[in-house]
Short mmCIF file of C-alpha atoms in Angstrom, two decimals:
data_model
loop_
_atom_site.label_atom_id
_atom_site.label_comp_id
_atom_site.label_asym_id
_atom_site.label_seq_id
_atom_site.Cartn_x
_atom_site.Cartn_y
_atom_site.Cartn_z
CA MET A 1 82.34 160.28 54.96
CA SER A 2 83.78 160.70 51.61
CA ARG A 3 87.15 161.60 51.03
CA HIS A 4 85.98 164.21 47.33
CA ASP A 5 84.72 167.40 48.09
CA LYS A 6 82.07 168.59 46.54
CA ALA A 7 83.53 169.01 43.38
CA GLY A 8 84.08 165.41 42.95
CA LYS A 9 88.04 166.68 43.73
CA THR A 10 90.18 164.91 46.12
CA PRO A 11 90.60 168.52 49.46
CA ALA A 12 94.02 169.30 48.83
CA LYS A 13 96.80 168.45 51.38
CA THR A 14 99.93 170.31 52.99
CA ALA A 15 103.23 168.73 52.81
CA GLY A 16 102.55 166.92 55.87
CA GLY A 17 99.85 164.65 55.26
CA LYS A 18 97.26 167.78 56.55
CA PRO A 19 94.26 169.37 54.55
CA ALA A 20 94.64 172.84 53.62
CA PRO A 21 94.17 176.15 55.13
CA GLN A 22 92.28 177.01 52.71
CA ASP A 23 89.88 172.71 53.13
CA ILE A 24 89.77 173.89 56.57
CA ALA A 25 88.81 177.48 56.47
CA THR A 26 86.07 175.58 53.95
CA GLN A 27 84.55 172.67 56.03
CA LEU A 28 84.28 175.39 58.89
CA GLU A 29 82.46 178.07 57.50
CA LEU A 30 84.98 179.87 57.89
CA LYS A 31 84.40 184.31 57.23
CA PRO A 32 86.78 184.89 53.87
CA GLY A 33 90.61 186.35 55.67
CA GLN A 34 89.79 184.99 59.12
CA SER A 35 93.24 183.89 60.59
CA ILE A 36 92.81 180.02 61.78
CA GLU A 37 95.57 180.94 63.56
CA LEU A 38 94.03 183.04 65.79
CA LEU A 39 91.01 180.92 66.61
CA LYS A 40 94.10 178.15 67.45
CA ALA A 41 95.13 180.99 69.46
CA LEU A 42 92.10 181.81 70.64
CA HIS A 43 91.30 178.15 71.41
CA ILE A 44 88.40 178.11 69.84
CA LEU A 45 89.49 175.22 66.88
CA THR A 46 92.66 173.09 68.39
CA ARG A 47 95.32 172.44 67.02
CA ASP A 48 94.50 170.14 64.80
CA GLY A 49 92.19 172.61 63.60
CA LYS A 50 89.00 170.53 65.30
CA LEU A 51 85.86 172.37 66.23
CA ASN A 52 83.83 170.95 69.21
CA GLN A 53 80.56 171.04 69.51
CA ASP A 54 80.58 174.76 72.14
CA SER A 55 83.15 175.99 70.03
CA ARG A 56 80.86 175.26 67.33
CA ARG A 57 78.39 177.16 69.35
CA LYS A 58 80.77 180.45 70.42
CA LEU A 59 82.05 180.70 66.72
CA LYS A 60 78.43 181.14 65.13
CA GLN A 61 77.46 183.55 67.73
CA VAL A 62 79.86 185.20 67.04
CA TYR A 63 79.98 185.54 63.53
CA HIS A 64 76.39 185.99 63.47
CA LEU A 65 76.80 189.91 65.98
CA TYR A 66 80.21 190.18 63.22
CA GLN A 67 77.41 190.89 60.05
CA PHE A 68 75.56 193.25 62.43
CA ILE A 69 78.57 195.59 62.69
CA GLU A 70 80.61 195.10 60.44
CA PRO A 71 77.72 196.82 57.73
CA ILE A 72 77.76 199.67 60.12
CA LEU A 73 81.57 199.81 61.33
CA GLN A 74 81.88 200.05 57.03
CA GLU A 75 79.42 202.86 56.95
CA LEU A 76 80.70 204.84 59.92
CA GLY A 77 84.03 204.02 57.47
CA GLN A 78 82.83 206.20 54.76
CA GLY A 79 85.70 208.32 53.00
CA GLY A 80 88.62 206.35 55.56
CA GLN A 81 87.87 207.91 59.05
CA ALA A 82 88.99 206.36 61.72
CA LEU A 83 86.79 204.53 63.44
CA THR A 84 86.77 203.36 67.52
CA LEU A 85 85.48 201.03 69.43
CA ALA A 86 84.25 199.51 72.67
CA ASP A 87 84.41 196.07 73.08
CA HIS A 88 81.83 196.13 76.99
CA GLY A 89 82.46 192.43 79.44
CA ALA A 90 84.65 191.37 76.72
CA GLY A 91 85.73 188.55 78.64
CA LYS A 92 88.21 186.03 76.59
CA SER A 93 87.44 189.44 74.13
CA TYR A 94 86.51 186.36 70.97
CA LEU A 95 84.44 189.29 69.92
CA GLY A 96 86.93 191.54 69.58
CA PHE A 97 90.11 189.47 68.00
CA ILE A 98 87.79 188.36 65.46
CA LEU A 99 86.09 191.60 64.59
CA TYR A 100 90.04 193.29 65.16
CA ASP A 101 91.24 190.53 62.20
CA LEU A 102 88.15 190.27 59.61
CA TYR A 103 87.73 194.17 59.63
CA PHE A 104 90.23 196.34 61.42
CA LYS A 105 93.88 194.83 59.64
CA ALA A 106 92.67 195.41 56.94
CA GLN A 107 92.16 198.60 57.70
CA ALA A 108 95.30 199.90 59.06
CA GLN A 109 93.53 202.22 61.64
CA GLY A 110 91.31 202.42 63.86
CA HIS A 111 91.21 201.10 67.51
CA ILE A 112 89.10 198.22 69.88
CA TYR A 113 88.81 198.97 73.17
CA GLY A 114 88.32 195.68 75.24
CA ILE A 115 86.58 196.25 78.98
CA GLU A 116 86.66 193.16 81.13
CA THR A 117 87.18 193.50 85.67
CA ARG A 118 88.73 189.97 85.42
CA ALA A 119 92.42 190.77 85.52
CA PRO A 120 94.31 187.83 83.49
CA LEU A 121 91.97 187.02 80.34
CA VAL A 122 92.80 191.39 80.48
CA GLU A 123 96.34 189.66 80.85
CA ALA A 124 96.74 187.48 78.42
CA SER A 125 94.44 189.71 75.82
CA GLN A 126 97.33 191.88 76.28
CA LYS A 127 99.96 189.15 75.60
CA LEU A 128 97.93 187.67 72.72
CA ALA A 129 97.33 190.46 71.03
CA ALA A 130 101.25 191.46 71.02
CA GLU A 131 101.82 188.77 69.78
CA LEU A 132 99.55 189.12 66.47
CA GLY A 133 100.61 191.99 65.93
CA PHE A 134 98.35 193.74 66.57
CA ALA A 135 99.22 196.66 68.34
CA ARG A 136 95.56 198.82 67.85
CA MET A 137 94.36 196.49 70.41
CA HIS A 138 94.09 197.77 74.00
CA PHE A 139 92.81 196.03 77.63
CA LEU A 140 91.26 196.83 80.52
CA ASN A 141 90.82 196.11 84.12
CA MET A 142 87.79 197.99 84.64
CA SER A 143 84.60 197.92 85.00
CA VAL A 144 81.47 199.31 82.89
CA ALA A 145 81.15 201.27 85.06
CA GLU A 146 84.34 202.41 85.70
CA SER A 147 85.52 203.23 82.20
CA THR A 148 83.03 205.35 81.09
CA ARG A 149 85.14 207.91 83.19
CA ALA A 150 88.78 206.25 82.94
CA ASP A 151 91.20 208.94 81.04
CA ALA A 152 92.55 205.31 79.62
CA MET A 153 89.67 206.05 76.93
CA PRO A 154 89.10 208.39 73.94
CA GLU A 155 86.07 211.10 74.53
CA ARG A 156 84.63 209.77 71.52
CA PHE A 157 83.77 205.99 70.26
CA ASP A 158 81.99 204.85 67.03
CA VAL A 159 80.67 201.77 68.71
CA VAL A 160 79.71 200.66 71.88
CA THR A 161 79.30 196.86 71.95
CA ALA A 162 78.61 194.17 75.01
CA LEU A 163 77.93 190.51 74.25
CA HIS A 164 76.26 188.88 77.12
CA ALA A 165 77.37 191.57 79.41
CA CYS A 166 75.95 190.37 82.83
CA ASP A 167 72.69 192.33 84.46
CA THR A 168 73.70 195.69 84.66
CA ALA A 169 76.51 195.58 83.13
CA THR A 170 74.63 196.13 80.19
CA ASP A 171 72.82 199.21 80.91
CA ASP A 172 76.80 201.33 81.86
CA ALA A 173 77.68 200.16 78.68
CA ILE A 174 74.01 202.29 77.24
CA ALA A 175 75.21 204.92 79.47
CA PHE A 176 78.68 205.03 77.98
CA GLY A 177 77.96 205.15 74.67
CA LEU A 178 74.73 207.61 75.81
CA GLU A 179 78.64 209.57 76.68
CA LYS A 180 80.71 209.37 74.99
CA LYS A 181 78.13 210.09 71.93
CA ALA A 182 78.51 206.42 70.27
CA LYS A 183 77.13 206.44 66.59
CA ALA A 184 76.00 202.82 67.39
CA MET A 185 74.97 200.41 69.82
CA VAL A 186 74.92 196.62 69.51
CA LEU A 187 74.71 194.81 72.64
CA VAL A 188 73.42 191.61 73.87
CA PRO A 189 72.42 191.74 77.03
CA CYS A 190 72.17 188.80 79.91
CA CYS A 191 71.55 187.37 83.61
CA GLN A 192 69.08 190.40 83.39
CA ALA A 193 68.12 190.44 87.07
CA GLU A 194 68.36 194.06 89.15
CA VAL A 195 64.41 194.48 87.15
CA ALA A 196 63.52 190.92 88.97
CA ALA A 197 64.93 192.01 92.00
CA CYS A 198 62.27 195.17 92.49
CA LEU A 199 59.66 193.18 91.05
CA ARG A 200 60.13 190.80 93.79
CA GLN A 201 60.52 193.19 96.61
CA THR A 202 56.96 194.62 95.44
CA LYS A 203 55.44 191.65 94.58
CA ALA A 204 52.87 191.87 97.06
CA LEU A 205 51.07 195.38 96.62
CA SER A 206 51.37 194.83 92.43
CA LEU A 207 49.65 191.65 93.40
CA SER A 208 46.99 193.98 95.37
CA ARG A 209 47.05 197.01 92.84
CA THR A 210 46.07 195.28 90.38
CA PRO A 211 45.56 191.69 88.15
CA LEU A 212 48.64 192.19 85.76
CA ALA A 213 50.63 191.45 88.52
CA GLU A 214 49.79 188.02 88.26
CA LEU A 215 52.33 187.99 85.10
CA TRP A 216 55.52 187.74 87.84
CA ARG A 217 53.65 186.20 91.11
CA HIS A 218 56.02 183.04 90.51
CA PRO A 219 59.32 182.59 91.34
CA ILE A 220 60.43 181.65 87.36
CA HIS A 221 57.53 183.90 85.76
CA THR A 222 59.90 187.54 88.07
CA ARG A 223 62.67 186.10 86.77
CA GLU A 224 61.45 185.80 82.97
CA MET A 225 59.14 189.02 83.26
CA GLY A 226 62.36 191.01 84.52
CA SER A 227 64.50 190.07 82.04
CA GLN A 228 61.36 190.96 79.56
CA ILE A 229 60.97 194.77 81.15
CA THR A 230 64.04 195.64 81.59
CA ASN A 231 65.25 194.84 77.05
CA VAL A 232 62.02 196.48 76.14
CA LEU A 233 63.40 199.86 78.72
CA ARG A 234 66.07 199.47 78.09
CA CYS A 235 64.52 200.13 73.99
CA LEU A 236 62.44 203.50 74.48
CA TYR A 237 65.41 204.27 76.87
CA LEU A 238 68.05 204.41 73.88
CA GLU A 239 64.57 206.24 71.69
CA ALA A 240 64.57 208.68 73.77
CA SER A 241 67.51 209.53 74.01
CA GLY A 242 67.52 209.82 70.18
CA TYR A 243 68.51 206.62 68.97
CA GLN A 244 66.50 204.88 65.52
CA VAL A 245 66.48 200.86 67.64
CA THR A 246 66.15 196.39 66.12
CA VAL A 247 65.68 194.74 68.28
CA THR A 248 65.74 190.55 66.64
CA GLU A 249 67.12 186.90 67.61
CA LEU A 250 71.27 186.95 67.61
CA VAL A 251 70.98 183.26 66.31
CA GLY A 252 68.43 180.17 66.57
CA TRP A 253 67.45 179.58 70.56
CA GLU A 254 69.27 176.46 70.20
CA HIS A 255 72.47 177.46 70.25
CA SER A 256 72.14 180.66 73.08
CA MET A 257 68.94 181.48 75.34
CA LYS A 258 70.74 184.60 75.95
CA ASN A 259 69.39 185.46 72.86
CA GLU A 260 67.78 188.85 72.28
CA LEU A 261 69.79 191.93 70.14
CA ILE A 262 69.47 195.39 70.09
CA VAL A 263 70.99 197.16 68.03
CA ALA A 264 70.29 201.32 68.06
CA ARG A 265 71.41 203.30 65.67
CA TYR A 266 72.30 207.77 66.64
CA THR A 267 69.25 209.34 65.29
CA GLY A 268 69.28 212.85 66.93
CA HIS A 269 65.36 212.38 66.71
CA LYS A 270 64.37 211.62 70.42
CA LYS A 271 61.81 210.62 70.80
CA ARG A 272 58.66 211.95 73.44
CA SER A 273 56.41 208.58 73.17
CA ALA A 274 59.48 206.65 74.44
CA ALA A 275 60.10 208.62 77.30
CA GLU A 276 56.52 208.98 78.51
CA ARG A 277 55.78 205.63 77.66
CA LEU A 278 59.36 204.15 79.43
CA GLN A 279 57.88 206.67 82.29
CA GLN A 280 54.57 205.47 82.20
CA LEU A 281 56.38 202.05 82.95
CA LEU A 282 58.49 202.71 85.05
CA THR A 283 55.65 203.29 87.22
CA GLU A 284 52.84 200.91 86.15
CA PHE A 285 55.52 198.29 87.89
CA GLY A 286 56.22 200.40 90.55
CA LEU A 287 60.51 201.16 89.37
CA GLU A 288 60.57 204.80 90.34
CA THR A 289 64.22 204.40 91.97
CA LEU A 290 65.13 202.91 88.04
CA ALA A 291 64.02 206.20 87.18
CA GLN A 292 67.00 208.34 88.08
CA GLN A 293 69.60 204.88 88.75
CA ARG A 294 69.72 204.06 84.46
CA PHE A 295 66.43 205.57 82.57
CA LYS A 296 67.21 209.18 83.44
CA VAL A 297 64.83 210.65 79.88
CA ALA A 298 63.93 214.71 80.57
CA LEU A 299 61.15 214.76 78.35
CA PRO A 300 61.70 217.15 75.37
CA LYS A 301 59.86 220.04 74.91
CA SER A 302 57.24 220.57 72.13
CA GLY A 303 58.83 222.02 69.46
CA ASP A 304 61.89 221.07 70.40
CA ALA A 305 64.33 219.83 67.35
CA GLY A 306 64.61 216.24 67.16
CA GLU A 307 61.23 215.57 69.21
CA VAL A 308 59.36 213.36 67.70
#
């Protein structure tokens, strides 16, 4: 590899002979303003500023998600409003820390709440936030479902995120967003096992009732069909609850197999057709038990405000 950059100039060096931070940032395609020291503290970068393939994949996912979240924050923050964001299933809080570093830090207002069930990860995030001076980051050791009623949480949130919140934790994040009247939700579901389990339990009955059951007769198809149905039901549920929903890819499939991104923006227009289709699909696939557990939606009365 040439020791010169694209412009034919020798990259700048620090006094110790190492590349200058701006050159490292350019080489790694980091976002403008991204703290290299933060990425080192998160162990995304090594002490020497190197990025291995696994870390590159993680950073790419978070950066792509940030591209969807940043415009939402900018729009909601117009007029100087202090925003609140909940990051569910936060894990090591890669997303929360990078959101704070790239957006919230410059705003000098607004708060991020990371919710995670694993106490050691919560403690590590609290320690890192204190070391970095990220005073408006908060971390709670609890489940997503528990956080909905937690006294430590604000009554309302502007944005709810969940990056690879496992199985029903994504549903709990949606329930949290509805309870907290979130203006936007950005979700990347993972390990959707609940519906697949229901399909397995009713497989024999379904095979005798409809040829569509062939779509999930084999175990691998049951798993994939369960995942697909789960996300379709979630989108209909959000639309029936007053959100405009967009579904797209997060990153290329070579970076993650759990790659579906659901972006929901609150409009207040509850779609009657979405509520009807939701109930029809629950019945068609023998998932009536989920109607009360996960997807409880009352059909809007004809002429109700917000009905479309």
